[in-house]
Short mmCIF file of C-alpha atoms in Angstrom, two decimals:
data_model
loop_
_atom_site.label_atom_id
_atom_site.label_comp_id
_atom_site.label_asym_id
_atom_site.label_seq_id
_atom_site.Cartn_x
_atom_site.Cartn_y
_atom_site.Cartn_z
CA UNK A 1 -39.05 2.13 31.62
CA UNK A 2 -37.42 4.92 33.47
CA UNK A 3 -38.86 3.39 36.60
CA UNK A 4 -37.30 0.14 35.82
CA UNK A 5 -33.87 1.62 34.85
CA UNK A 6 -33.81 3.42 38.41
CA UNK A 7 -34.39 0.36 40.30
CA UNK A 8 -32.04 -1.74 38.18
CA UNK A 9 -29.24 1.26 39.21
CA UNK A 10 -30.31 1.02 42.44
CA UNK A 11 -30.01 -2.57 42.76
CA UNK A 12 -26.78 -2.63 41.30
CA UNK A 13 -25.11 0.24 43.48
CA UNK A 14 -26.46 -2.01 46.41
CA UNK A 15 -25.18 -5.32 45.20
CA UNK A 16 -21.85 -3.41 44.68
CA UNK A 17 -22.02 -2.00 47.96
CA UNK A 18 -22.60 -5.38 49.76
CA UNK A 19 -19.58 -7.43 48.22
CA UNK A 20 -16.92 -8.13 51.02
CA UNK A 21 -13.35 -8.60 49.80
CA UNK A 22 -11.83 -10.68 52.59
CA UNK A 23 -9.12 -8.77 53.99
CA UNK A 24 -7.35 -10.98 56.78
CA UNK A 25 -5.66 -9.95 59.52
CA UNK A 26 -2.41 -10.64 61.78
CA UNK A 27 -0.49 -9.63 64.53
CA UNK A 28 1.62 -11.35 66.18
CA UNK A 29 3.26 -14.88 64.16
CA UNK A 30 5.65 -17.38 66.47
CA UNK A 31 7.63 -19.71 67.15
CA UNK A 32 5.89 -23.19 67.24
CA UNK A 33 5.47 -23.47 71.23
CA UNK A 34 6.53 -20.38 72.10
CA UNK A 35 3.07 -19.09 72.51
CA UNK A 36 -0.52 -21.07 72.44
CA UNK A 37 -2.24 -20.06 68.73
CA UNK A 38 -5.11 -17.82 69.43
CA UNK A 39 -6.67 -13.94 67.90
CA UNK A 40 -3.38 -12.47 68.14
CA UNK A 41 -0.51 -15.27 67.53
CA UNK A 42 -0.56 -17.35 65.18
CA UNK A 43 2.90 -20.37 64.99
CA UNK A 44 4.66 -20.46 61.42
CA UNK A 45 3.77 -23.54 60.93
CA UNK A 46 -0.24 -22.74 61.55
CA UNK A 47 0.49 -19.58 59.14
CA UNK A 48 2.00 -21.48 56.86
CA UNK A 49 -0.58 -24.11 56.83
CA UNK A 50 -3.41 -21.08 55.86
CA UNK A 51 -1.49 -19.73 53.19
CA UNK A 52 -0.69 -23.39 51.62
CA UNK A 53 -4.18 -23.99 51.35
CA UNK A 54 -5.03 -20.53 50.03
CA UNK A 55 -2.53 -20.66 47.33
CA UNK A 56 -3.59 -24.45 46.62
CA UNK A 57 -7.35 -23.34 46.69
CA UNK A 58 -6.52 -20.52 43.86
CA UNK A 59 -6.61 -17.34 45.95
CA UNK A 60 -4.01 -14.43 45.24
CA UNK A 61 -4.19 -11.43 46.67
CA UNK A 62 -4.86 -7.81 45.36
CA UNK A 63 -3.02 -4.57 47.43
CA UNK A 64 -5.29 -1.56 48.42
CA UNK A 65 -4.78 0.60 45.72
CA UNK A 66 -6.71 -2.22 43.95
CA UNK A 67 -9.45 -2.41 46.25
CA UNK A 68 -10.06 1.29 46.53
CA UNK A 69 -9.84 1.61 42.68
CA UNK A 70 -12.48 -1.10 42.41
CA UNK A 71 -15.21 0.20 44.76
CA UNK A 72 -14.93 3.35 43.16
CA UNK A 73 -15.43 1.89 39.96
CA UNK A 74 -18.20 0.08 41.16
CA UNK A 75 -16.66 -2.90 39.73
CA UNK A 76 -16.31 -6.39 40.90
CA UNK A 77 -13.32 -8.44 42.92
CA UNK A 78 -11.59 -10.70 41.01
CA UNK A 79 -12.81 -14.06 41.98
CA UNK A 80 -11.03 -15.66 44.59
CA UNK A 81 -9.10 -12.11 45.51
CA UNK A 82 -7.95 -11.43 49.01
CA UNK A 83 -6.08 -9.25 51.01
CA UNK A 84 -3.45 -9.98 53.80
CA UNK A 85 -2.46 -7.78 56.53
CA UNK A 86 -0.10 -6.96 59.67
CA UNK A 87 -0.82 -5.01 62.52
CA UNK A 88 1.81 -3.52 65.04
CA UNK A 89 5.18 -3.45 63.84
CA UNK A 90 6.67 -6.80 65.10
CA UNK A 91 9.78 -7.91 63.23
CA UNK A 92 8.43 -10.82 63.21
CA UNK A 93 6.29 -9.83 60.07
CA UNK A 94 9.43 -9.33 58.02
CA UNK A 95 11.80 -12.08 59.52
CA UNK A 96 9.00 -14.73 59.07
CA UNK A 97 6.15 -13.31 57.45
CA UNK A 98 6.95 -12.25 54.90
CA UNK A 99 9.23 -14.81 53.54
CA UNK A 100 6.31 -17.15 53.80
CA UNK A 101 4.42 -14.46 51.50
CA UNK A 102 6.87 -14.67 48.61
CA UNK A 103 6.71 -18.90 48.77
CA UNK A 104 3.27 -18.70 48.02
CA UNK A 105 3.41 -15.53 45.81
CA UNK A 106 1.63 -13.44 48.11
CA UNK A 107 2.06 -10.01 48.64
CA UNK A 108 0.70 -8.34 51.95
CA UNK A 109 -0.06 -5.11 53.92
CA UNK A 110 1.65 -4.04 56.69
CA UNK A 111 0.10 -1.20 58.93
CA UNK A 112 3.20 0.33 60.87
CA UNK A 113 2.81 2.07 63.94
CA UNK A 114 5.58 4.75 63.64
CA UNK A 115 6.66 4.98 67.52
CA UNK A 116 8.11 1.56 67.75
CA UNK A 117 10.45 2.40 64.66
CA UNK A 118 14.00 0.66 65.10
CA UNK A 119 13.21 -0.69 68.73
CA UNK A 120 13.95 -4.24 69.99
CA UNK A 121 11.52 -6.70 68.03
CA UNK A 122 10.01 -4.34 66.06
CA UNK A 123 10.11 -3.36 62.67
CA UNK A 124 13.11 -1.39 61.68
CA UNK A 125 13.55 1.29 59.05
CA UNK A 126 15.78 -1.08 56.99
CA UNK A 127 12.87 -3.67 57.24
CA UNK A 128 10.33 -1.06 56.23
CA UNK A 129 11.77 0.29 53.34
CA UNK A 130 12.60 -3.89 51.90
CA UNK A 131 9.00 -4.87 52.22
CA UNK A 132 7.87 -1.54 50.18
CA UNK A 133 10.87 -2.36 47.60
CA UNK A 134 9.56 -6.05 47.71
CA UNK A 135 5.98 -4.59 45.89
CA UNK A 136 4.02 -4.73 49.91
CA UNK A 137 2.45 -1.83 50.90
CA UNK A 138 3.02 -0.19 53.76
CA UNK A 139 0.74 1.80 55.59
CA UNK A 140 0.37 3.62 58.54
CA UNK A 141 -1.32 2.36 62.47
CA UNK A 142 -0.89 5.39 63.62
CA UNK A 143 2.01 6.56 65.94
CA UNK A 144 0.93 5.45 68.81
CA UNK A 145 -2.20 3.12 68.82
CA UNK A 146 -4.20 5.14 70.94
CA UNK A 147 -8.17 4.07 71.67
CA UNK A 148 -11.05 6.07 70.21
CA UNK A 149 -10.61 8.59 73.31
CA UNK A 150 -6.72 8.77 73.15
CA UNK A 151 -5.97 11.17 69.91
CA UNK A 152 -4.59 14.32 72.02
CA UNK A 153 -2.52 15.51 68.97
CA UNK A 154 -4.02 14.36 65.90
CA UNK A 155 -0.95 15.76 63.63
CA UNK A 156 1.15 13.33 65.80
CA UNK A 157 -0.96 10.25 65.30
CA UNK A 158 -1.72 10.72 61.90
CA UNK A 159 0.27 13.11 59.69
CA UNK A 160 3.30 12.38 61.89
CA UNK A 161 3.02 8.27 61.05
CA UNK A 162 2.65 9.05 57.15
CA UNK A 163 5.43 11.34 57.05
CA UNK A 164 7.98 9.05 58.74
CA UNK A 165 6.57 6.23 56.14
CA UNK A 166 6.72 7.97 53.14
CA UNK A 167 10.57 9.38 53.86
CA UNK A 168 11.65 5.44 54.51
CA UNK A 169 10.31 3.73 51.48
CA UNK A 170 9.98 7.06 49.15
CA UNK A 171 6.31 6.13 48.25
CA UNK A 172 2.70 7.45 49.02
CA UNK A 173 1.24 6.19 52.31
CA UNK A 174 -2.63 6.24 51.69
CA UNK A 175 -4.10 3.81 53.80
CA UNK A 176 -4.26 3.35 57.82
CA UNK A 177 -5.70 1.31 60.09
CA UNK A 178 -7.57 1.67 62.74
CA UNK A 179 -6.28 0.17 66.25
CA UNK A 180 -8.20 -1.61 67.87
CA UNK A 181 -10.45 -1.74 65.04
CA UNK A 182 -12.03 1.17 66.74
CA UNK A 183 -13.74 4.61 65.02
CA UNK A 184 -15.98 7.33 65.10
CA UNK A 185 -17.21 10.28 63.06
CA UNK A 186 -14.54 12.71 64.21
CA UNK A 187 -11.54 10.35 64.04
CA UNK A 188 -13.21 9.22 60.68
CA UNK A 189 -13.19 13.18 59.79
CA UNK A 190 -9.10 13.66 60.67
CA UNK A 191 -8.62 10.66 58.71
CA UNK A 192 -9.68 12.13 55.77
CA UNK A 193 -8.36 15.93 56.38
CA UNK A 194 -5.22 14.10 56.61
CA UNK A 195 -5.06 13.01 53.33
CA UNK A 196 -5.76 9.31 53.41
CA UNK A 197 -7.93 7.92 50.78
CA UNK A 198 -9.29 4.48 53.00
CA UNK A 199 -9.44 3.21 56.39
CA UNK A 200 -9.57 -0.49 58.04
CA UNK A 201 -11.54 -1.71 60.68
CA UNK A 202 -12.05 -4.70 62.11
CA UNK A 203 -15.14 -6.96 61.62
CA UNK A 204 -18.48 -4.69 61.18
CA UNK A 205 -19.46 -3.97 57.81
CA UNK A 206 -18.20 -0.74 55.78
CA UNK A 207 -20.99 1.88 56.55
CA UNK A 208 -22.60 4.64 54.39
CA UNK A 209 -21.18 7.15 53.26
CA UNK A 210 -17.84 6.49 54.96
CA UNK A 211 -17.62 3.10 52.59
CA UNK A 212 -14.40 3.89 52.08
CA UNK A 213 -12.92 4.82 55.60
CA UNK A 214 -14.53 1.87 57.53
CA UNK A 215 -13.31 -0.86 55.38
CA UNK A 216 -13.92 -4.26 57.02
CA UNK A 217 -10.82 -6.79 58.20
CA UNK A 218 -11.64 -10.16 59.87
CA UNK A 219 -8.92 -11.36 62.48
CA UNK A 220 -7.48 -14.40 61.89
CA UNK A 221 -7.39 -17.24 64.94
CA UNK A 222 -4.34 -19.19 65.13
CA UNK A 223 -6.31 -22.39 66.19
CA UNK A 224 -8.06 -21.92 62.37
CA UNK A 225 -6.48 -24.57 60.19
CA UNK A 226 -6.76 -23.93 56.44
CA UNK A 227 -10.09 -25.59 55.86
CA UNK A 228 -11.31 -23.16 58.56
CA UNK A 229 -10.05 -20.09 57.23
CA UNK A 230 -11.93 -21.14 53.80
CA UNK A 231 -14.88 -21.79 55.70
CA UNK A 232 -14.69 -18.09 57.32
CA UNK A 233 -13.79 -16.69 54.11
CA UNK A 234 -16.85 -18.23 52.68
CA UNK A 235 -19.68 -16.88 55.21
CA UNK A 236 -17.50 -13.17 55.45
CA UNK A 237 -18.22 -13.13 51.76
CA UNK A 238 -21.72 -13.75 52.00
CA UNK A 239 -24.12 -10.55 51.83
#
């Protein structure tokens, strides 16, 4: 019986373990025609389009802080949960983005990276501080979106980012991104000495132990119509 209890355990801490929560992600969103749809752009119309048919196919979305809580608990996603997120700072992501969020009664993520604060067509402080009041989270992308080789001064890149956050909106910052998508055990390690309680990457699957600071993102193609996104939803969420 013991033997049977142990395996059942195990089995569930696995099947835990190997639910995806699909957490989408954006970068740059246009102007129809100003830019062919692709990884990174995505027209408001096309973004539009994906969010009309998530909201009409029953998906809302959850935040991180309901994620993390969650896998910690070693409890399930709500059915037809999902997560939507912004890399890079464009002003774009308040100016149109977001907007389109609140139509659809969405609420999204956006992963700031601190050194294009208050520049030409980037996100300013006044922009940062209305999606946090507007119930987003805001999180950090570093300051500087260095690759895996570039973090010279890690204080800079990552305590600097979440300070600068935290004194605009007057919350926590607890969650960063990785650029590029791109990690390893020692950038892993300084993400966690500096305080943050998850980390995104982009498309391989969270590994053990660092479950919680390699949490997988799938980029979102322009070209995707709705019924395409649902269709990549469906085979992300499969084990």
């Amino acid at each position: 019986m013991k033997k049977l209890l142990a395996l059942w355990g195990c089995c569930l801490s696995l099947a835990t373990a190997a639910q995806q929560l699909p957490v989408l992600c954006y970068h740059n969103i246009t102007t129809p025609g100003q830019h062919q749809n692709d990884l990174l752009h995505v027209d408001s119309r096309q973004f539009e389009q994906q969010l009309k048919t998530l909201a009409d196919s029953g998906y809302h979305t959850i935040l991180p802080d309901e994620m993390v809580a969650l896998l910690q608990q070693h409890k399930p996603f709500p059915a037809r949960a999902v997560m939507i997120t912004f890399d890079d700072s464009h002003d774009v992501h308040y100016s149109i983005a977001a907007p389109l969020l609140k139509r659809y009664h969405f609420k999204g993520v956006f992963f700031v990276m601190t050194v294009t604060l208050n520049k030409p067509h980037y996100l300013s402080s006044a922009n940062i501080k209305a999606l946090s009041d507007e119930g987003h989270t805001v999180a950090s992308h570093t300051w500087d979106h260095p690759r895996p080789d570039g973090y010279q001064d890690w204080d800079k890149e990552l305590l600097l980012p979440r300070r600068q956050l935290e004194k605009i909106t007057g919350r926590p910052v607890w969650y960063i991104a990785y650029p590029f998508g791109a990690y390893n055990d020692s950038i892993i390690a300084h993400v966690k000495q500096a305080g943050y309680k998850a980390a995104f990457q982009l498309n391989r699957r969270p590994e053990a132990p660092n479950e919680l600071y390699t949490l997988r993102r799938m980029l979102v193609d322009g070209r995707w119509s709705g019924t395409q996104l649902l269709r990549e939803i469906s085979g992300y969420v499969t084990p």
